[in-house]
Tab-separated table of C-alpha atoms in Angstrom:
chain	number	residue	atom	x	y	z
A	29	MET	CA	-85.669	102.233	10.313
A	30	ALA	CA	-89.667	101.549	9.805
A	31	ARG	CA	-90.676	103.848	12.993
A	32	TRP	CA	-88.053	106.616	11.639
A	33	VAL	CA	-90.804	107.383	8.216
A	34	LEU	CA	-93.532	108.539	9.983
A	35	ASP	CA	-91.236	110.618	13.494
A	36	SER	CA	-89.101	111.956	10.557
A	37	ARG	CA	-89.287	115.764	9.919
A	38	GLU	CA	-90.193	113.769	5.911
A	39	GLY	CA	-92.763	111.822	7.152
A	40	LEU	CA	-94.559	114.292	9.452
A	41	GLY	CA	-94.310	117.130	6.972
A	42	PHE	CA	-95.578	114.676	4.538
A	43	PHE	CA	-98.448	114.189	6.893
A	44	GLY	CA	-98.933	118.090	7.456
A	45	ARG	CA	-98.831	118.427	3.216
A	46	ILE	CA	-102.266	116.084	2.791
A	47	VAL	CA	-103.590	117.249	5.823
A	48	ALA	CA	-102.984	120.873	5.424
A	49	GLY	CA	-104.279	119.972	0.945
A	50	THR	CA	-107.452	117.110	1.921
A	51	THR	CA	-108.950	119.915	4.936
A	52	HIS	CA	-108.788	123.016	2.264
A	53	GLU	CA	-110.544	120.657	-0.643
A	54	LEU	CA	-113.031	119.396	1.883
A	55	VAL	CA	-113.612	123.150	2.680
A	56	ASN	CA	-114.348	124.603	-0.330
A	57	ILE	CA	-116.904	121.853	-0.202
A	58	LEU	CA	-119.084	123.350	2.186
A	59	ASN	CA	-118.776	126.855	0.648
A	60	ILE	CA	-120.069	125.120	-2.310
A	61	VAL	CA	-123.019	123.282	0.013
A	62	GLY	CA	-123.133	127.096	2.131
A	63	GLU	CA	-123.877	128.945	-2.030
A	64	LEU	CA	-125.932	125.750	-2.805
A	65	ALA	CA	-128.226	126.219	0.499
A	66	GLY	CA	-128.773	130.068	-0.288
A	67	LEU	CA	-129.377	129.656	-4.130
A	68	GLN	CA	-131.958	127.427	-2.585
A	69	ASP	CA	-133.280	129.985	-0.295
A	70	ASP	CA	-133.265	132.574	-2.241
A	71	LEU	CA	-135.358	130.766	-4.652
A	72	VAL	CA	-138.330	130.449	-1.708
A	73	HIS	CA	-137.947	134.250	-0.656
A	74	ALA	CA	-138.465	134.688	-4.297
A	75	ALA	CA	-141.748	132.595	-4.423
A	76	ALA	CA	-142.540	134.374	-1.626
A	77	GLU	CA	-142.864	137.301	-3.835
A	78	GLY	CA	-145.199	136.430	-6.260
A	79	GLN	CA	-141.770	134.109	-8.046
A	80	PRO	CA	-143.263	130.744	-8.965
A	81	LEU	CA	-141.242	127.830	-8.024
A	82	ASP	CA	-139.684	125.703	-11.222
A	83	PRO	CA	-139.612	121.413	-10.198
A	84	ALA	CA	-137.100	121.740	-11.756
A	85	ARG	CA	-134.772	123.858	-10.990
A	86	LEU	CA	-134.773	123.180	-6.899
A	87	ALA	CA	-134.704	119.225	-7.829
A	88	SER	CA	-131.585	120.168	-9.641
A	89	LEU	CA	-130.453	122.017	-6.609
A	90	ALA	CA	-131.166	118.901	-3.793
A	91	ALA	CA	-128.743	116.742	-7.153
A	92	ARG	CA	-126.111	119.697	-7.213
A	93	THR	CA	-125.819	119.416	-3.134
A	94	ARG	CA	-126.277	115.429	-2.988
A	95	THR	CA	-122.802	115.826	-5.413
A	96	GLN	CA	-120.744	117.724	-3.083
A	97	ALA	CA	-121.771	115.671	-0.082
A	98	GLU	CA	-120.611	112.573	-2.162
A	99	ARG	CA	-117.300	114.041	-3.248
A	100	GLY	CA	-116.813	115.238	0.421
A	101	HIS	CA	-118.255	111.550	1.571
A	102	THR	CA	-115.228	110.163	-0.874
A	103	LEU	CA	-111.922	112.837	0.447
A	104	LEU	CA	-112.656	111.660	4.062
A	105	ARG	CA	-113.362	108.777	3.669
A	106	HIS	CA	-109.971	108.662	1.966
A	107	LEU	CA	-108.057	111.106	4.606
A	108	ASN	CA	-109.538	108.243	7.672
A	109	ARG	CA	-107.286	105.499	5.041
A	110	PHE	CA	-104.842	107.251	5.263
A	111	ALA	CA	-104.869	108.782	8.958
A	112	HIS	CA	-104.757	104.531	9.867
A	113	SER	CA	-102.250	104.046	7.440
A	114	ALA	CA	-99.324	105.294	10.152
A	115	ASP	CA	-101.699	103.043	13.164
A	116	ALA	CA	-98.796	100.685	12.582
A	117	GLU	CA	-95.139	100.400	11.000
A	118	ARG	CA	-96.735	96.625	10.559
A	119	GLN	CA	-100.135	95.501	8.519
A	120	LEU	CA	-101.869	94.446	6.026
A	121	TYR	CA	-103.029	96.809	3.305
A	122	ASP	CA	-104.741	96.675	-0.091
A	123	VAL	CA	-102.644	98.219	-2.738
A	124	GLY	CA	-105.821	98.307	-4.756
A	125	GLU	CA	-106.682	100.566	-1.939
A	126	LEU	CA	-104.695	102.757	-0.650
A	127	LEU	CA	-103.587	104.106	-4.235
A	128	GLU	CA	-107.404	105.082	-4.892
A	129	SER	CA	-106.858	107.068	-1.660
A	130	PHE	CA	-103.217	108.617	-2.459
A	131	ALA	CA	-104.828	109.644	-5.841
A	132	SER	CA	-107.791	111.010	-4.077
A	133	LEU	CA	-105.871	112.610	-1.833
A	134	THR	CA	-102.804	114.232	-4.333
A	135	GLU	CA	-104.577	115.225	-7.386
A	136	ARG	CA	-105.588	118.880	-5.176
A	137	PHE	CA	-101.417	118.529	-5.549
A	138	ALA	CA	-101.632	117.485	-9.691
A	139	ARG	CA	-104.498	120.511	-10.808
A	140	LEU	CA	-102.590	123.039	-8.593
A	141	SER	CA	-99.664	122.058	-11.221
A	142	ARG	CA	-102.075	122.008	-13.910
A	143	VAL	CA	-101.446	119.470	-14.656
A	144	SER	CA	-104.797	115.566	-14.410
A	145	LEU	CA	-103.406	112.103	-12.133
A	146	ALA	CA	-104.663	109.188	-13.708
A	147	CYS	CA	-104.914	106.788	-11.483
A	148	HIS	CA	-104.787	102.949	-12.410
A	149	PRO	CA	-104.765	99.889	-9.441
A	150	PRO	CA	-103.584	96.597	-10.013
A	151	HIS	CA	-106.566	94.044	-11.799
A	152	ARG	CA	-106.697	92.353	-9.441
A	153	THR	CA	-106.798	92.302	-5.497
A	154	VAL	CA	-103.440	92.763	-3.872
A	155	VAL	CA	-102.556	92.588	0.299
A	156	LEU	CA	-98.998	93.067	1.247
A	157	GLU	CA	-97.285	92.801	4.811
A	158	GLY	CA	-95.503	96.321	5.508
A	159	ASN	CA	-95.811	100.285	6.597
A	160	PRO	CA	-98.895	101.339	3.939
A	161	PHE	CA	-98.014	105.034	5.474
A	162	ALA	CA	-94.027	104.237	4.264
A	163	VAL	CA	-95.801	103.311	0.390
A	164	HIS	CA	-97.867	106.683	1.023
A	165	LEU	CA	-94.978	108.714	1.197
A	166	ALA	CA	-92.505	106.590	-1.067
A	167	LEU	CA	-95.154	107.727	-3.754
A	168	PHE	CA	-95.431	110.910	-2.852
A	169	LEU	CA	-91.441	111.516	-3.104
A	170	CYS	CA	-91.339	110.257	-6.585
A	171	LEU	CA	-95.433	112.603	-8.381
A	172	ASP	CA	-93.553	115.360	-6.648
A	173	ALA	CA	-90.560	114.626	-8.490
A	174	ALA	CA	-92.635	114.079	-11.501
A	175	LEU	CA	-95.020	117.230	-10.669
A	176	ALA	CA	-92.257	119.592	-10.169
A	177	SER	CA	-90.518	118.203	-13.968
A	178	ALA	CA	-94.179	118.947	-15.824
A	179	SER	CA	-95.133	121.090	-18.252
A	180	SER	CA	-98.667	121.884	-17.610
A	181	GLN	CA	-101.304	120.391	-19.277
A	182	ARG	CA	-99.198	117.121	-19.323
A	183	ALA	CA	-100.556	114.036	-17.467
A	184	VAL	CA	-98.698	111.805	-14.659
A	185	SER	CA	-99.804	107.996	-14.669
A	186	LEU	CA	-99.982	105.677	-11.035
A	187	GLN	CA	-100.368	102.345	-11.818
A	188	ALA	CA	-100.055	98.934	-10.025
A	189	GLU	CA	-98.179	95.701	-12.251
A	190	PRO	CA	-99.629	92.474	-10.052
A	191	GLU	CA	-96.219	90.680	-9.683
A	192	GLU	CA	-95.748	87.502	-8.113
A	193	GLY	CA	-94.323	87.911	-4.586
A	194	GLY	CA	-95.751	91.692	-4.797
A	195	VAL	CA	-96.342	94.699	-6.792
A	196	LEU	CA	-94.484	96.592	-9.379
A	197	LEU	CA	-95.988	100.703	-8.966
A	198	VAL	CA	-95.027	103.389	-11.525
A	199	VAL	CA	-95.246	107.059	-11.818
A	200	GLU	CA	-94.588	107.553	-15.336
A	201	GLY	CA	-94.689	111.699	-16.582
A	202	ALA	CA	-94.508	113.069	-19.548
A	203	ASP	CA	-91.450	115.471	-19.240
A	204	PRO	CA	-88.020	114.155	-19.317
A	205	VAL	CA	-86.924	115.280	-16.121
A	206	ALA	CA	-83.750	116.354	-14.747
A	207	PRO	CA	-80.681	113.842	-13.574
A	208	ALA	CA	-79.917	116.180	-10.595
A	209	ALA	CA	-83.918	115.857	-9.361
A	210	THR	CA	-83.250	111.953	-10.288
A	211	GLU	CA	-80.712	112.145	-7.896
A	212	ALA	CA	-82.243	113.895	-5.912
A	213	LEU	CA	-85.658	111.951	-5.752
A	214	THR	CA	-82.648	108.549	-5.017
A	215	GLY	CA	-81.110	109.764	-2.553
A	216	ARG	CA	-85.155	110.225	-0.786
A	217	LEU	CA	-86.278	107.175	-1.554
A	218	ALA	CA	-83.031	105.189	-0.170
A	219	GLN	CA	-84.027	105.817	3.238
A	220	VAL	CA	-88.113	105.407	2.973
A	221	LEU	CA	-87.976	102.552	1.033
A	222	PRO	CA	-87.169	100.151	3.207
A	223	ALA	CA	-89.329	101.077	5.298
A	224	CYS	CA	-92.107	100.041	2.580
A	225	PRO	CA	-91.217	97.193	1.698
A	226	ALA	CA	-90.056	97.675	-1.414
A	227	GLN	CA	-86.564	98.524	-3.820
A	228	LEU	CA	-86.381	100.261	-6.359
A	229	ALA	CA	-86.980	98.364	-10.137
A	230	SER	CA	-85.659	101.836	-12.503
A	231	LEU	CA	-85.343	105.129	-12.726
A	232	PRO	CA	-85.565	107.595	-15.756
A	233	GLY	CA	-82.998	108.974	-17.910
A	234	ALA	CA	-80.769	111.644	-18.578
A	235	ASN	CA	-83.306	112.869	-21.121
A	236	ASP	CA	-85.960	110.149	-20.554
A	237	ARG	CA	-89.292	111.595	-19.435
A	238	PHE	CA	-90.358	110.429	-16.249
A	239	ARG	CA	-90.872	106.429	-14.927
A	240	VAL	CA	-90.321	106.100	-11.352
A	241	CYS	CA	-90.829	101.976	-10.901
A	242	LEU	CA	-90.829	100.893	-7.057
A	243	ARG	CA	-90.803	97.160	-6.208
A	244	LEU	CA	-92.627	95.724	-3.748
A	245	VAL	CA	-93.277	93.750	-1.550
A	246	SER	CA	-94.731	91.554	1.760
A	247	GLY	CA	-92.934	91.471	4.798
A	248	PRO	CA	-91.120	93.735	7.558
A	249	PRO	CA	-89.388	96.464	7.194
A	250	ALA	CA	-85.973	95.677	5.770
A	251	GLY	CA	-83.376	94.830	8.297
A	252	THR	CA	-85.288	93.476	10.358
A	253	GLU	CA	-85.811	90.128	9.210
A	254	GLU	CA	-82.163	88.975	11.291
A	255	LYS	CA	-83.100	90.552	14.807
A	256	GLU	CA	-86.964	88.626	14.419
A	257	ALA	CA	-85.215	85.096	13.314
A	258	ASP	CA	-82.982	85.582	16.524
A	259	CYS	CA	-85.267	86.598	18.746
A	260	ALA	CA	-87.124	83.189	17.831
A	261	SER	CA	-84.527	81.580	18.675
B	23	MET	CA	-133.601	145.088	-7.160
B	24	ALA	CA	-133.033	145.578	-10.823
B	25	SER	CA	-129.469	146.365	-11.348
B	26	ASN	CA	-126.862	147.328	-14.471
B	27	LEU	CA	-124.463	146.062	-12.232
B	28	ARG	CA	-121.612	143.759	-14.807
B	29	VAL	CA	-119.521	141.279	-12.849
B	30	LEU	CA	-117.123	139.195	-14.078
B	31	PHE	CA	-116.564	136.203	-11.320
B	32	VAL	CA	-113.491	133.857	-11.483
B	33	ASP	CA	-113.079	130.820	-9.793
B	34	ASP	CA	-111.457	127.345	-10.311
B	35	GLU	CA	-114.107	126.022	-8.121
B	36	GLU	CA	-117.158	125.076	-11.219
B	37	GLU	CA	-120.458	124.227	-8.877
B	38	LEU	CA	-119.141	127.671	-6.835
B	39	VAL	CA	-119.066	129.581	-9.092
B	40	SER	CA	-123.074	128.645	-10.639
B	41	ALA	CA	-123.834	128.582	-7.035
B	42	VAL	CA	-123.225	132.228	-6.866
B	43	THR	CA	-123.862	134.083	-10.289
B	44	GLU	CA	-126.485	132.642	-9.857
B	45	ARG	CA	-126.495	133.830	-6.568
B	46	LEU	CA	-126.612	137.636	-7.845
B	47	GLU	CA	-128.709	136.677	-11.090
B	48	LEU	CA	-131.455	136.663	-9.363
B	49	ARG	CA	-130.762	140.064	-7.096
B	50	GLY	CA	-130.087	142.181	-10.249
B	51	VAL	CA	-126.546	141.558	-11.130
B	52	THR	CA	-125.259	140.547	-14.058
B	53	ALA	CA	-123.144	138.295	-13.115
B	54	VAL	CA	-120.232	135.967	-15.920
B	55	GLY	CA	-118.357	132.805	-14.177
B	56	CYS	CA	-115.313	132.006	-15.434
B	57	LEU	CA	-113.029	129.521	-14.301
B	58	SER	CA	-109.524	130.540	-14.618
B	59	GLY	CA	-107.390	133.945	-14.516
B	60	ARG	CA	-106.665	133.617	-18.053
B	61	GLU	CA	-110.779	132.820	-19.155
B	62	ALA	CA	-110.972	135.744	-17.200
B	63	LEU	CA	-108.837	138.014	-19.179
B	64	GLU	CA	-109.132	136.127	-22.236
B	65	ARG	CA	-113.874	137.579	-21.421
B	66	LEU	CA	-112.507	140.920	-20.111
B	67	ALA	CA	-110.633	141.736	-23.933
B	68	ARG	CA	-114.204	140.929	-24.912
B	69	GLU	CA	-116.948	142.483	-22.651
B	70	SER	CA	-117.011	145.358	-20.349
B	71	PHE	CA	-117.530	144.989	-16.946
B	72	ASP	CA	-117.725	147.655	-13.798
B	73	VAL	CA	-116.882	144.709	-11.347
B	74	VAL	CA	-114.223	141.657	-11.231
B	75	VAL	CA	-114.220	139.064	-8.216
B	76	LEU	CA	-112.014	136.965	-7.654
B	77	ASP	CA	-110.375	133.774	-6.551
B	78	VAL	CA	-107.134	134.711	-4.621
B	79	LYS	CA	-105.373	130.748	-4.934
B	80	MET	CA	-106.421	129.062	-8.608
B	81	PRO	CA	-104.160	127.044	-10.068
B	82	GLY	CA	-102.070	128.778	-14.007
B	83	LEU	CA	-102.178	132.391	-13.057
B	84	GLY	CA	-103.092	133.691	-9.531
B	85	GLY	CA	-105.572	136.374	-8.601
B	86	LEU	CA	-102.597	138.297	-7.592
B	87	ASP	CA	-101.439	138.683	-11.427
B	88	VAL	CA	-104.119	139.293	-12.618
B	89	VAL	CA	-104.317	141.669	-10.808
B	90	ARG	CA	-101.336	142.851	-12.145
B	91	MET	CA	-102.536	142.052	-15.234
B	92	ILE	CA	-106.213	144.079	-14.660
B	93	ASN	CA	-104.259	147.351	-13.440
B	94	GLN	CA	-101.408	147.560	-17.307
B	95	ARG	CA	-104.646	146.369	-19.627
B	96	HIS	CA	-108.140	147.505	-17.500
B	97	PRO	CA	-107.233	150.554	-15.220
B	98	GLY	CA	-110.313	151.643	-13.306
B	99	LEU	CA	-111.598	148.257	-13.744
B	100	LYS	CA	-113.288	148.052	-9.949
B	101	VAL	CA	-111.199	144.418	-8.476
B	102	VAL	CA	-112.581	142.187	-5.432
B	103	LEU	CA	-111.147	139.089	-3.903
B	104	LEU	CA	-111.940	136.095	-2.703
B	105	THR	CA	-109.546	134.657	-0.240
B	106	GLY	CA	-109.427	131.267	2.178
B	107	HIS	CA	-107.499	131.892	4.940
B	108	SER	CA	-104.527	130.207	4.391
B	109	SER	CA	-104.455	133.167	1.668
B	110	LEU	CA	-104.695	136.764	3.823
B	111	GLU	CA	-101.245	136.952	3.632
B	112	ASP	CA	-101.482	137.643	-0.649
B	113	ALA	CA	-105.529	139.301	-0.718
B	114	GLN	CA	-104.232	142.385	1.482
B	115	ALA	CA	-101.360	141.724	-0.849
B	116	GLY	CA	-104.266	142.788	-3.840
B	117	VAL	CA	-105.262	145.672	-1.927
B	118	GLU	CA	-101.683	147.290	-2.255
B	119	LEU	CA	-102.370	146.239	-5.377
B	120	GLY	CA	-105.067	148.032	-6.122
B	121	ALA	CA	-108.555	145.830	-5.671
B	122	VAL	CA	-110.849	147.824	-3.758
B	123	ALA	CA	-111.001	144.742	-0.856
B	124	TYR	CA	-110.595	141.464	-0.459
B	125	LEU	CA	-113.790	139.398	1.494
B	126	GLN	CA	-112.831	135.620	3.549
B	127	LYS	CA	-114.620	132.697	1.992
B	128	PRO	CA	-117.058	131.283	2.761
B	129	VAL	CA	-118.730	134.375	0.786
B	130	ASP	CA	-121.618	136.659	2.770
B	131	LEU	CA	-123.129	137.796	-0.718
B	132	ASP	CA	-125.046	140.333	1.265
B	133	ALA	CA	-121.689	142.141	2.046
B	134	LEU	CA	-120.281	141.713	-1.209
B	135	LEU	CA	-123.526	142.716	-3.149
B	136	ALA	CA	-122.644	145.450	-0.982
B	137	ILE	CA	-119.269	145.997	-1.770
B	138	LEU	CA	-119.195	145.786	-5.075
B	139	ARG	CA	-122.218	148.294	-4.988
B	140	SER	CA	-119.630	150.930	-3.665
B	141	SER	CA	-117.430	150.067	-5.841
B	142	VAL	CA	-119.340	151.126	-8.660
B	143	GLY	CA	-120.781	154.417	-6.356
B	144	GLU	CA	-124.383	152.881	-6.832
B	145	GLY	CA	-126.274	153.870	-3.234
């Protein structure tokens, strides 16, 4: 069941969207670094023709370039963490780090929908055993549905609240979602959540604003406990 | 080389807009930046420009929609499109709508400048 998540069209498609979106952002960053280097060249050329070099302007250029480099590093770090989430169907993962990476990698999708994305990691470190790739996918399905229902200039928030044995993930938007969209989301989540493992804790009602709660727990994918017990005996 | 060229540069990446407009200014071009299609149209309603350089893919009002609206509101205003590799088809569609050219990012500034000058009949 867990292997299905990565091998499925849904899983592969999701992987592709994240990589495509993130690499697009990285290209943008490199384009900016190129332009800043070009601007540096222009200033040197102007200085050679007698125009005074402004040290403050050069310092500002260096700071701007450094900002883009840090932006690129951060994005690559998150993409790397996301890629490793597919290493094994069952591995330890830090929920706060996962949420932070997820928010970073999906910020572009929110921005293109003109929606701001707010991320609220758990107030303490929570490490669970499960399938972090499946968790990413479950979150993405919720985010996708939230963005589809969100009006322009609105906000969607992701938050994680530690609870006994796991974490409650909440994806919340300001706008209502159509019942048909909620039903479609439920169907897609039903195939992914067992792999996390997680349960659907709540869904928005008709005309309610978007709010989906997923209860993440620690352990093997749902449905494998009996098999493991049989093997052990 | 000083120029009377007035260019409106539109892209949702603020630092890119900043760097390119600074570089154009160093080349004697009057360059103003905008971060969205909507902001660009509002600016065009208040000030005159010779050429608009426009990113094809932007949140909200995309490049092609802006080209259509420029055709309606400011006929004769030249538009040059900028595109990433994944938006080539959109850029070609923009040329069919009347944009004078498209350039793929990263922008070759000398090539952009040559297109800008030739689009307004400057040498």
